[in-house]
mmCIF file of C-alpha atoms and ligand atoms in Angstrom:
data_model
loop_
_atom_site.group_PDB
_atom_site.id
_atom_site.type_symbol
_atom_site.label_atom_id
_atom_site.label_comp_id
_atom_site.label_asym_id
_atom_site.label_seq_id
_atom_site.Cartn_x
_atom_site.Cartn_y
_atom_site.Cartn_z
ATOM 1 C CA MET A 151 37.987 14.498 -20.780
ATOM 2 C CA LEU A 152 34.543 13.014 -19.487
ATOM 3 C CA ARG A 153 33.045 9.821 -20.200
ATOM 4 C CA LEU A 154 30.009 7.946 -19.441
ATOM 5 C CA MET A 155 31.879 5.285 -17.399
ATOM 6 C CA LYS A 156 31.349 2.744 -14.364
ATOM 7 C CA LEU A 157 33.955 1.574 -11.972
ATOM 8 C CA VAL A 158 33.331 -2.033 -11.329
ATOM 9 C CA LEU A 159 34.664 -3.560 -7.963
ATOM 10 C CA ALA A 160 34.635 -7.512 -8.352
ATOM 11 C CA VAL A 161 35.675 -9.651 -5.375
ATOM 12 C CA ILE A 162 36.587 -13.069 -6.643
ATOM 13 C CA GLN A 163 38.368 -16.049 -5.669
ATOM 14 C CA ASP A 164 42.054 -16.334 -6.168
ATOM 15 C CA ALA A 165 41.435 -19.748 -7.954
ATOM 16 C CA ASP A 166 39.228 -17.518 -10.633
ATOM 17 C CA ALA A 167 41.671 -14.676 -10.944
ATOM 18 C CA ALA A 168 44.163 -15.757 -13.515
ATOM 19 C CA ALA A 169 41.196 -17.144 -16.000
ATOM 20 C CA LEU A 170 39.153 -13.782 -15.319
ATOM 21 C CA MET A 171 42.246 -11.441 -16.248
ATOM 22 C CA ARG A 172 42.960 -13.403 -19.351
ATOM 23 C CA ALA A 173 39.280 -13.228 -20.230
ATOM 24 C CA LEU A 174 39.204 -9.279 -19.489
ATOM 25 C CA SER A 175 42.319 -8.759 -21.575
ATOM 26 C CA ASP A 176 41.063 -10.733 -24.667
ATOM 27 C CA GLN A 177 37.912 -8.541 -24.684
ATOM 28 C CA GLN A 178 39.564 -5.304 -24.057
ATOM 29 C CA PHE A 179 38.751 -4.624 -20.587
ATOM 30 C CA GLU A 180 41.232 -2.956 -18.458
ATOM 31 C CA ALA A 181 41.528 -4.257 -14.933
ATOM 32 C CA THR A 182 43.874 -3.676 -11.955
ATOM 33 C CA LYS A 183 44.086 -6.404 -9.267
ATOM 34 C CA LEU A 184 44.110 -5.291 -5.757
ATOM 35 C CA ALA A 185 45.519 -7.653 -2.994
ATOM 36 C CA SER A 186 42.611 -8.660 -0.676
ATOM 37 C CA THR A 187 41.752 -11.152 1.991
ATOM 38 C CA GLY A 188 38.976 -12.312 3.908
ATOM 39 C CA GLY A 189 34.877 -11.496 4.316
ATOM 40 C CA PHE A 190 33.283 -11.802 1.136
ATOM 41 C CA LEU A 191 33.676 -15.666 0.149
ATOM 42 C CA ARG A 192 35.914 -17.797 1.400
ATOM 43 C CA GLU A 193 39.347 -16.888 2.460
ATOM 44 C CA GLY A 194 41.996 -15.869 -0.591
ATOM 45 C CA ASN A 195 40.020 -13.532 -2.580
ATOM 46 C CA THR A 196 41.110 -11.105 -5.180
ATOM 47 C CA THR A 197 39.364 -7.831 -5.838
ATOM 48 C CA LEU A 198 39.433 -6.470 -9.378
ATOM 49 C CA MET A 199 39.012 -2.891 -10.405
ATOM 50 C CA ILE A 200 37.581 -2.346 -13.671
ATOM 51 C CA GLY A 201 36.596 0.983 -15.393
ATOM 52 C CA VAL A 202 34.207 0.434 -18.243
ATOM 53 C CA ASP A 203 32.073 2.508 -20.607
ATOM 54 C CA ASP A 204 28.635 2.474 -19.926
ATOM 55 C CA GLY A 205 27.622 0.345 -23.219
ATOM 56 C CA ARG A 206 29.785 -2.525 -22.207
ATOM 57 C CA LEU A 207 28.708 -2.820 -18.727
ATOM 58 C CA ALA A 208 26.431 -5.690 -19.457
ATOM 59 C CA ALA A 209 29.027 -7.806 -21.292
ATOM 60 C CA LEU A 210 31.423 -7.221 -18.336
ATOM 61 C CA GLN A 211 28.979 -8.518 -15.846
ATOM 62 C CA ALA A 212 28.193 -11.351 -18.241
ATOM 63 C CA LEU A 213 31.978 -12.244 -18.486
ATOM 64 C CA ILE A 214 32.486 -12.158 -14.703
ATOM 65 C CA GLY A 215 29.587 -14.355 -13.983
ATOM 66 C CA GLN A 216 30.517 -17.049 -16.599
ATOM 67 C CA THR A 217 34.208 -17.050 -15.389
ATOM 68 C CA CYS A 218 33.667 -17.045 -11.596
ATOM 69 C CA ARG A 219 30.229 -18.710 -11.589
ATOM 70 C CA SER A 220 29.513 -20.693 -8.305
ATOM 71 C CA ARG A 221 30.022 -24.433 -8.728
ATOM 72 C CA THR A 222 31.453 -27.263 -6.512
ATOM 73 C CA ARG A 223 34.425 -29.436 -6.520
ATOM 74 C CA LEU A 224 34.951 -32.828 -5.038
ATOM 75 C CA VAL A 225 37.644 -32.676 -2.308
ATOM 76 C CA PRO A 226 38.931 -35.444 -0.018
ATOM 77 C CA ALA A 227 36.693 -35.632 3.193
ATOM 78 C CA ARG A 228 39.584 -35.910 5.885
ATOM 79 C CA GLY A 229 39.294 -33.566 8.851
ATOM 80 C CA LEU A 230 35.785 -32.608 8.290
ATOM 81 C CA THR A 231 34.253 -35.031 11.158
ATOM 82 C CA SER A 232 35.832 -36.570 14.033
ATOM 83 C CA GLU A 233 33.924 -39.617 13.850
ATOM 84 C CA ASN A 234 36.066 -40.719 10.976
ATOM 85 C CA GLU A 235 39.508 -40.567 12.495
ATOM 86 C CA GLY A 236 40.379 -44.312 12.518
ATOM 87 C CA GLY A 237 41.881 -44.663 9.047
ATOM 88 C CA VAL A 238 38.890 -45.529 7.227
ATOM 89 C CA ALA A 239 38.670 -44.565 3.526
ATOM 90 C CA GLN A 240 36.530 -41.462 3.091
ATOM 91 C CA GLU A 241 34.053 -40.451 0.392
ATOM 92 C CA PRO A 242 35.048 -37.295 -1.211
ATOM 93 C CA VAL A 243 32.893 -34.188 -0.417
ATOM 94 C CA GLU A 244 31.445 -31.450 -2.741
ATOM 95 C CA VAL A 245 32.671 -28.049 -1.728
ATOM 96 C CA PRO A 246 31.509 -24.779 -3.054
ATOM 97 C CA VAL A 247 34.016 -22.688 -5.410
ATOM 98 C CA GLY A 248 33.594 -19.786 -7.516
ATOM 99 C CA GLY A 249 31.421 -16.755 -7.196
ATOM 100 C CA ALA A 250 31.628 -13.280 -7.118
ATOM 101 C CA VAL A 251 30.590 -10.184 -5.793
ATOM 102 C CA ILE A 252 30.105 -7.276 -8.151
ATOM 103 C CA PHE A 253 29.647 -3.415 -7.169
ATOM 104 C CA VAL A 254 29.061 -0.968 -9.763
ATOM 105 C CA LEU A 255 29.859 2.509 -9.132
ATOM 106 C CA GLY A 256 29.184 5.852 -10.933
ATOM 107 C CA VAL A 257 32.203 7.813 -12.074
ATOM 108 C CA GLU A 258 32.126 11.379 -12.364
ATOM 109 C CA ASP A 259 34.973 12.120 -14.226
ATOM 110 C CA PHE A 260 37.690 9.756 -15.853
ATOM 111 C CA VAL A 261 41.059 10.705 -17.054
ATOM 112 C CA LYS A 262 44.429 9.033 -18.569
ATOM 113 C CA VAL A 263 47.347 11.384 -18.249
ATOM 114 C CA MET B 145 29.844 15.494 9.340
ATOM 115 C CA LEU B 146 28.808 15.464 5.732
ATOM 116 C CA ARG B 147 31.184 17.449 3.551
ATOM 117 C CA LEU B 148 31.305 17.956 -0.597
ATOM 118 C CA MET B 149 34.052 15.167 -1.214
ATOM 119 C CA LYS B 150 35.211 13.419 -3.956
ATOM 120 C CA LEU B 151 37.309 10.051 -3.735
ATOM 121 C CA VAL B 152 39.860 9.690 -6.424
ATOM 122 C CA LEU B 153 41.389 6.423 -7.440
ATOM 123 C CA ALA B 154 44.388 6.848 -9.060
ATOM 124 C CA VAL B 155 46.417 3.876 -10.626
ATOM 125 C CA ILE B 156 50.069 4.937 -11.326
ATOM 126 C CA GLN B 157 53.296 3.111 -12.052
ATOM 127 C CA ASP B 158 55.265 2.031 -9.262
ATOM 128 C CA ALA B 159 58.255 3.830 -10.397
ATOM 129 C CA ASP B 160 56.229 7.119 -9.828
ATOM 130 C CA ALA B 161 54.776 6.447 -6.417
ATOM 131 C CA ALA B 162 57.236 7.621 -3.880
ATOM 132 C CA ALA B 163 57.595 11.087 -5.712
ATOM 133 C CA LEU B 164 53.739 11.468 -5.830
ATOM 134 C CA MET B 165 53.298 10.329 -2.208
ATOM 135 C CA ARG B 166 55.810 13.084 -1.437
ATOM 136 C CA ALA B 167 54.024 15.763 -3.674
ATOM 137 C CA LEU B 168 50.683 14.971 -2.144
ATOM 138 C CA SER B 169 51.666 15.282 1.532
ATOM 139 C CA ASP B 170 53.440 18.674 0.719
ATOM 140 C CA GLN B 171 50.145 19.988 -0.459
ATOM 141 C CA GLN B 172 48.303 18.483 2.332
ATOM 142 C CA PHE B 173 46.398 15.705 0.344
ATOM 143 C CA GLU B 174 45.701 12.424 2.289
ATOM 144 C CA ALA B 175 46.461 9.406 0.404
ATOM 145 C CA THR B 176 46.349 5.758 1.130
ATOM 146 C CA LYS B 177 48.105 3.224 -1.012
ATOM 147 C CA LEU B 178 46.758 -0.026 -2.122
ATOM 148 C CA ALA B 179 48.953 -2.602 -3.291
ATOM 149 C CA SER B 180 47.688 -3.536 -6.819
ATOM 150 C CA THR B 181 49.209 -5.162 -10.068
ATOM 151 C CA GLY B 182 48.495 -5.562 -13.754
ATOM 152 C CA GLY B 183 46.214 -4.383 -16.123
ATOM 153 C CA PHE B 184 45.935 -0.817 -16.359
ATOM 154 C CA LEU B 185 49.744 0.684 -17.603
ATOM 155 C CA ARG B 186 52.201 -1.682 -17.474
ATOM 156 C CA GLU B 187 53.184 -4.523 -14.786
ATOM 157 C CA GLY B 188 54.026 -2.934 -11.408
ATOM 158 C CA ASN B 189 51.446 -0.330 -10.585
ATOM 159 C CA THR B 190 50.184 1.147 -7.378
ATOM 160 C CA THR B 191 46.353 2.523 -6.551
ATOM 161 C CA LEU B 192 46.198 5.543 -4.481
ATOM 162 C CA MET B 193 42.914 6.302 -2.866
ATOM 163 C CA ILE B 194 42.504 10.160 -2.064
ATOM 164 C CA GLY B 195 39.809 12.057 -0.566
ATOM 165 C CA VAL B 196 39.470 15.583 -1.764
ATOM 166 C CA ASP B 197 37.276 18.437 -1.100
ATOM 167 C CA ASP B 198 35.639 19.429 -4.169
ATOM 168 C CA GLY B 199 37.264 22.786 -4.553
ATOM 169 C CA ARG B 200 40.756 20.972 -4.719
ATOM 170 C CA LEU B 201 39.918 18.407 -7.217
ATOM 171 C CA ALA B 202 41.243 20.379 -10.007
ATOM 172 C CA ALA B 203 44.554 20.922 -8.205
ATOM 173 C CA LEU B 204 44.647 17.237 -7.201
ATOM 174 C CA GLN B 205 44.126 16.239 -11.144
ATOM 175 C CA ALA B 206 46.991 18.608 -12.185
ATOM 176 C CA LEU B 207 49.412 17.525 -9.357
ATOM 177 C CA ILE B 208 49.025 13.718 -10.277
ATOM 178 C CA GLY B 209 49.004 14.548 -14.163
ATOM 179 C CA GLN B 210 52.571 16.573 -13.586
ATOM 180 C CA THR B 211 54.003 13.995 -11.513
ATOM 181 C CA CYS B 212 53.085 10.774 -13.418
ATOM 182 C CA ARG B 213 53.030 12.290 -16.856
ATOM 183 C CA SER B 214 53.809 9.959 -19.720
ATOM 184 C CA ARG B 215 57.021 10.098 -21.069
ATOM 185 C CA THR B 216 59.877 7.844 -22.556
ATOM 186 C CA ARG B 217 63.021 6.302 -21.297
ATOM 187 C CA LEU B 218 66.248 4.881 -23.106
ATOM 188 C CA VAL B 219 66.742 1.347 -22.235
ATOM 189 C CA PRO B 220 69.059 -1.201 -23.600
ATOM 190 C CA ALA B 221 67.635 -3.013 -26.592
ATOM 191 C CA ARG B 222 68.596 -6.452 -25.736
ATOM 192 C CA GLY B 223 66.244 -9.136 -26.136
ATOM 193 C CA LEU B 224 63.708 -7.107 -28.206
ATOM 194 C CA THR B 225 64.273 -9.087 -31.549
ATOM 195 C CA SER B 226 65.982 -12.152 -32.251
ATOM 196 C CA GLU B 227 68.235 -10.804 -35.234
ATOM 197 C CA ASN B 228 70.365 -9.176 -32.985
ATOM 198 C CA GLU B 229 71.437 -12.285 -30.815
ATOM 199 C CA GLY B 230 75.396 -12.418 -32.133
ATOM 200 C CA GLY B 231 76.593 -9.953 -29.765
ATOM 201 C CA VAL B 232 76.480 -7.034 -31.516
ATOM 202 C CA ALA B 233 76.320 -3.540 -29.750
ATOM 203 C CA GLN B 234 72.624 -2.486 -29.869
ATOM 204 C CA GLU B 235 71.125 1.054 -29.975
ATOM 205 C CA PRO B 236 69.023 1.968 -26.973
ATOM 206 C CA VAL B 237 65.323 2.204 -27.330
ATOM 207 C CA GLU B 238 62.820 4.571 -26.058
ATOM 208 C CA VAL B 239 60.176 2.898 -23.728
ATOM 209 C CA PRO B 240 57.247 4.748 -22.695
ATOM 210 C CA VAL B 241 56.966 5.312 -18.678
ATOM 211 C CA GLY B 242 54.581 7.114 -16.425
ATOM 212 C CA GLY B 243 51.007 7.697 -16.964
ATOM 213 C CA ALA B 244 48.112 7.626 -14.899
ATOM 214 C CA VAL B 245 44.291 6.378 -14.831
ATOM 215 C CA ILE B 246 42.551 8.634 -12.484
ATOM 216 C CA PHE B 247 38.707 7.918 -11.442
ATOM 217 C CA VAL B 248 36.698 10.563 -9.674
ATOM 218 C CA LEU B 249 33.947 9.272 -7.600
ATOM 219 C CA GLY B 250 31.182 10.913 -5.868
ATOM 220 C CA VAL B 251 31.159 10.532 -1.879
ATOM 221 C CA GLU B 252 27.894 10.348 -0.106
ATOM 222 C CA ASP B 253 29.241 10.796 3.371
ATOM 223 C CA PHE B 254 32.635 11.122 4.825
ATOM 224 C CA VAL B 255 33.558 10.998 8.545
ATOM 225 C CA LYS B 256 36.630 10.941 10.561
ATOM 226 C CA VAL B 257 36.443 8.946 14.220
ATOM 227 C CA MET C 198 19.113 -7.555 -9.194
ATOM 228 C CA LEU C 199 19.315 -4.094 -7.884
ATOM 229 C CA ARG C 200 19.420 -3.336 -4.145
ATOM 230 C CA LEU C 201 19.586 0.094 -2.393
ATOM 231 C CA MET C 202 23.326 -0.353 -1.218
ATOM 232 C CA LYS C 203 26.361 1.620 -0.230
ATOM 233 C CA LEU C 204 29.943 0.618 -0.592
ATOM 234 C CA VAL C 205 31.863 1.795 2.744
ATOM 235 C CA LEU C 206 35.627 2.162 2.227
ATOM 236 C CA ALA C 207 37.047 2.489 6.148
ATOM 237 C CA VAL C 208 40.754 3.232 6.508
ATOM 238 C CA ILE C 209 41.836 1.918 9.814
ATOM 239 C CA GLN C 210 44.779 1.133 11.986
ATOM 240 C CA ASP C 211 46.403 -2.386 11.561
ATOM 241 C CA ALA C 212 46.093 -2.521 15.173
ATOM 242 C CA ASP C 213 42.104 -2.505 15.200
ATOM 243 C CA ALA C 214 41.919 -4.731 12.175
ATOM 244 C CA ALA C 215 41.125 -8.105 13.609
ATOM 245 C CA ALA C 216 38.797 -6.724 16.307
ATOM 246 C CA LEU C 217 36.987 -4.855 13.792
ATOM 247 C CA MET C 218 36.737 -7.758 11.386
ATOM 248 C CA ARG C 219 35.544 -9.874 14.247
ATOM 249 C CA ALA C 220 32.920 -7.260 15.256
ATOM 250 C CA LEU C 221 31.806 -6.923 11.469
ATOM 251 C CA SER C 222 31.284 -10.798 11.121
ATOM 252 C CA ASP C 223 29.304 -10.872 14.495
ATOM 253 C CA GLN C 224 26.604 -8.686 12.932
ATOM 254 C CA GLN C 225 26.657 -10.261 9.371
ATOM 255 C CA PHE C 226 28.446 -7.537 7.817
ATOM 256 C CA GLU C 227 30.609 -8.781 4.909
ATOM 257 C CA ALA C 228 33.890 -7.012 4.569
ATOM 258 C CA THR C 229 36.974 -7.554 2.220
ATOM 259 C CA LYS C 230 40.235 -6.574 3.573
ATOM 260 C CA LEU C 231 42.648 -4.611 1.158
ATOM 261 C CA ALA C 232 46.358 -4.398 1.790
ATOM 262 C CA SER C 233 47.264 -0.635 2.388
ATOM 263 C CA THR C 234 49.846 1.746 3.545
ATOM 264 C CA GLY C 235 50.680 5.117 4.673
ATOM 265 C CA GLY C 236 48.910 8.563 4.085
ATOM 266 C CA PHE C 237 45.691 8.499 6.282
ATOM 267 C CA LEU C 238 46.259 7.780 9.934
ATOM 268 C CA ARG C 239 49.840 6.778 10.549
ATOM 269 C CA GLU C 240 51.772 3.944 9.111
ATOM 270 C CA GLY C 241 50.403 0.785 9.008
ATOM 271 C CA ASN C 242 46.659 1.160 8.093
ATOM 272 C CA THR C 243 44.147 -1.296 6.276
ATOM 273 C CA THR C 244 41.563 -0.702 4.191
ATOM 274 C CA LEU C 245 38.099 -2.489 4.424
ATOM 275 C CA MET C 246 35.452 -2.497 1.824
ATOM 276 C CA ILE C 247 32.081 -3.176 3.127
ATOM 277 C CA GLY C 248 28.892 -3.267 1.115
ATOM 278 C CA VAL C 249 25.817 -2.580 3.019
ATOM 279 C CA ASP C 250 22.152 -2.077 2.618
ATOM 280 C CA ASP C 251 20.935 1.230 3.149
ATOM 281 C CA GLY C 252 18.980 0.615 6.242
ATOM 282 C CA ARG C 253 21.969 -0.581 8.249
ATOM 283 C CA LEU C 254 24.426 2.060 7.160
ATOM 284 C CA ALA C 255 24.146 3.825 10.592
ATOM 285 C CA ALA C 256 24.613 0.951 12.560
ATOM 286 C CA LEU C 257 27.532 0.141 10.520
ATOM 287 C CA GLN C 258 29.352 3.515 10.813
ATOM 288 C CA ALA C 259 28.524 3.269 14.754
ATOM 289 C CA LEU C 260 30.193 -0.074 15.029
ATOM 290 C CA ILE C 261 33.605 1.190 13.297
ATOM 291 C CA GLY C 262 33.546 4.343 15.239
ATOM 292 C CA GLN C 263 33.240 2.133 18.450
ATOM 293 C CA THR C 264 35.810 -0.283 17.552
ATOM 294 C CA CYS C 265 38.700 2.077 16.165
ATOM 295 C CA ARG C 266 37.920 5.283 18.426
ATOM 296 C CA SER C 267 40.447 7.517 18.562
ATOM 297 C CA ARG C 268 42.661 7.063 21.950
ATOM 298 C CA THR C 269 45.857 7.397 23.496
ATOM 299 C CA ARG C 270 48.425 4.590 24.661
ATOM 300 C CA LEU C 271 51.361 5.264 27.034
ATOM 301 C CA VAL C 272 54.629 4.350 25.469
ATOM 302 C CA PRO C 273 58.416 4.582 26.740
ATOM 303 C CA ALA C 274 59.600 8.375 25.575
ATOM 304 C CA ARG C 275 63.245 7.009 24.295
ATOM 305 C CA GLY C 276 64.237 8.796 21.128
ATOM 306 C CA LEU C 277 61.614 11.775 21.252
ATOM 307 C CA THR C 278 64.030 14.465 22.555
ATOM 308 C CA SER C 279 67.973 14.626 22.245
ATOM 309 C CA GLU C 280 67.843 15.992 26.008
ATOM 310 C CA ASN C 281 67.350 12.693 27.529
ATOM 311 C CA GLU C 282 70.378 10.768 25.954
ATOM 312 C CA GLY C 283 72.296 10.347 29.323
ATOM 313 C CA GLY C 284 70.675 7.154 30.129
ATOM 314 C CA VAL C 285 68.012 9.095 32.687
ATOM 315 C CA ALA C 286 64.829 7.109 33.328
ATOM 316 C CA GLN C 287 61.958 8.664 31.029
ATOM 317 C CA GLU C 288 58.498 9.244 31.666
ATOM 318 C CA PRO C 289 56.069 7.175 29.250
ATOM 319 C CA VAL C 290 54.402 9.736 26.790
ATOM 320 C CA GLU C 291 50.695 9.261 25.488
ATOM 321 C CA VAL C 292 50.484 8.749 21.575
ATOM 322 C CA PRO C 293 47.372 8.748 19.505
ATOM 323 C CA VAL C 294 46.118 5.261 18.564
ATOM 324 C CA GLY C 295 43.003 4.219 16.614
ATOM 325 C CA GLY C 296 41.023 6.272 13.937
ATOM 326 C CA ALA C 297 39.281 5.652 11.190
ATOM 327 C CA VAL C 298 38.333 7.582 7.829
ATOM 328 C CA ILE C 299 35.181 6.556 6.359
ATOM 329 C CA PHE C 300 34.062 7.065 2.719
ATOM 330 C CA VAL C 301 30.369 5.986 1.939
ATOM 331 C CA LEU C 302 29.736 5.646 -1.959
ATOM 332 C CA GLY C 303 26.637 5.119 -3.759
ATOM 333 C CA VAL C 304 26.419 1.813 -5.429
ATOM 334 C CA GLU C 305 24.188 1.663 -8.851
ATOM 335 C CA ASP C 306 24.198 -1.995 -9.161
ATOM 336 C CA PHE C 307 24.997 -4.861 -6.907
ATOM 337 C CA VAL C 308 25.305 -8.624 -7.971
ATOM 338 C CA LYS C 309 26.323 -11.776 -6.244
ATOM 339 C CA VAL C 310 26.945 -14.685 -8.663
HETATM 340 NI NI1 NI D 73 37.472 14.898 -17.599
HETATM 341 NI NI1 NI D 74 28.543 12.477 8.112
HETATM 342 NI NI1 NI D 75 21.293 -5.868 -10.627
#
C-alpha cells in the first residue's frame, strides 16, 4: 500500500511532551516518542516521529506550533550572577521555554502490517 | 560514495524486537535500535533504523512483516470488567500483539567512514 | 519558512559522541542525540540527528569523518583464545574503534516555532 505521506520529526522540550502527545492523540495523529538529548533547544528534549497524510500536514504543524510555542517563564534568579551572592532577595527573571524544530520528510512507501 | 539506498524506519513491539534483530542480522541487514515509546501500536515499542540497498527493500519489508505479523494471544481476563470482581474464574481473552509500522525514506547520500 | 536543508542521521560509537557533539557545537551545527544500540558498528552507539543547510553539508560530513574516523586501539588479549588460559602473559591486540554511518535525507520543509 502506497499512500501520500510525510514523516514529521519534531524536536520539542520535555516539558511540552505530555501535552503534545495528548493533543496529537485527541486529533488522531499517531506519534512515536524517541528518547533524545541536547543540541536543539535546551537540555531535556524529546523527538517525536509522526506519520501524516499530506492533507493533514498543515494542521499537524499548527498543532505543534500552538502547543509548543516559544514563551517565557519567571524563575528565581539565584546563581545567574556572582554579584548577588550575599543573601540579597533577588528579582525573578524571564527564561525562554518551549519552542520546536520540525523537519518534514517525504515518505516513499508506508506500510502497516 | 553514493549508493541507491533507502532508509527504513520500522516501529515494532518490544516483544518482537529480539527476534527481528536476529532475523535481520542473519540476512545481513544492518539495523540500529532507537529507544521509543507510545503512540504507534501499544505501549512498549522499539524503532529500528535500517539502511538497505534498493534491490533488497522488498525482502526487508517481507522479513519485518513475517516476524512482526499482527496476531492475537490469550491472556487472563481479570481487570477487564467490573462485573467479574467476586473471584469467579474467568475465561482468557484474545489480545492483539505484534504489528509494525514501516516508513521508507529516500536517501540522498550514504557514507561509511 | 522553507529552506534548502538536509537531515543528516549519523550513527557513531558512544566513545566518539562527546567529542563530536563539542566539535559540532563549535561550528554552529545543531544536533540532537538519540539513544540507540546495536547493529551498525559495535554495541554502544549513538545516533545524531543534524539539520544542515545544503551549503554546509560537505563541511559537516568532513567533520564527522575526521572526528569519528575508523582507527585501532591496543587492548589486552585475554579471553580471545582458549590456548592462552594458563596465566601466560599475553600480547595486546589491535581492535577497531570509531567509524560512522551517515545517511543524508532530503527535507521538504523545516520550521522553528
Ligand atoms: Ni506500499
Ligand atoms: Ni557519497
Ligand atoms: Ni516552511
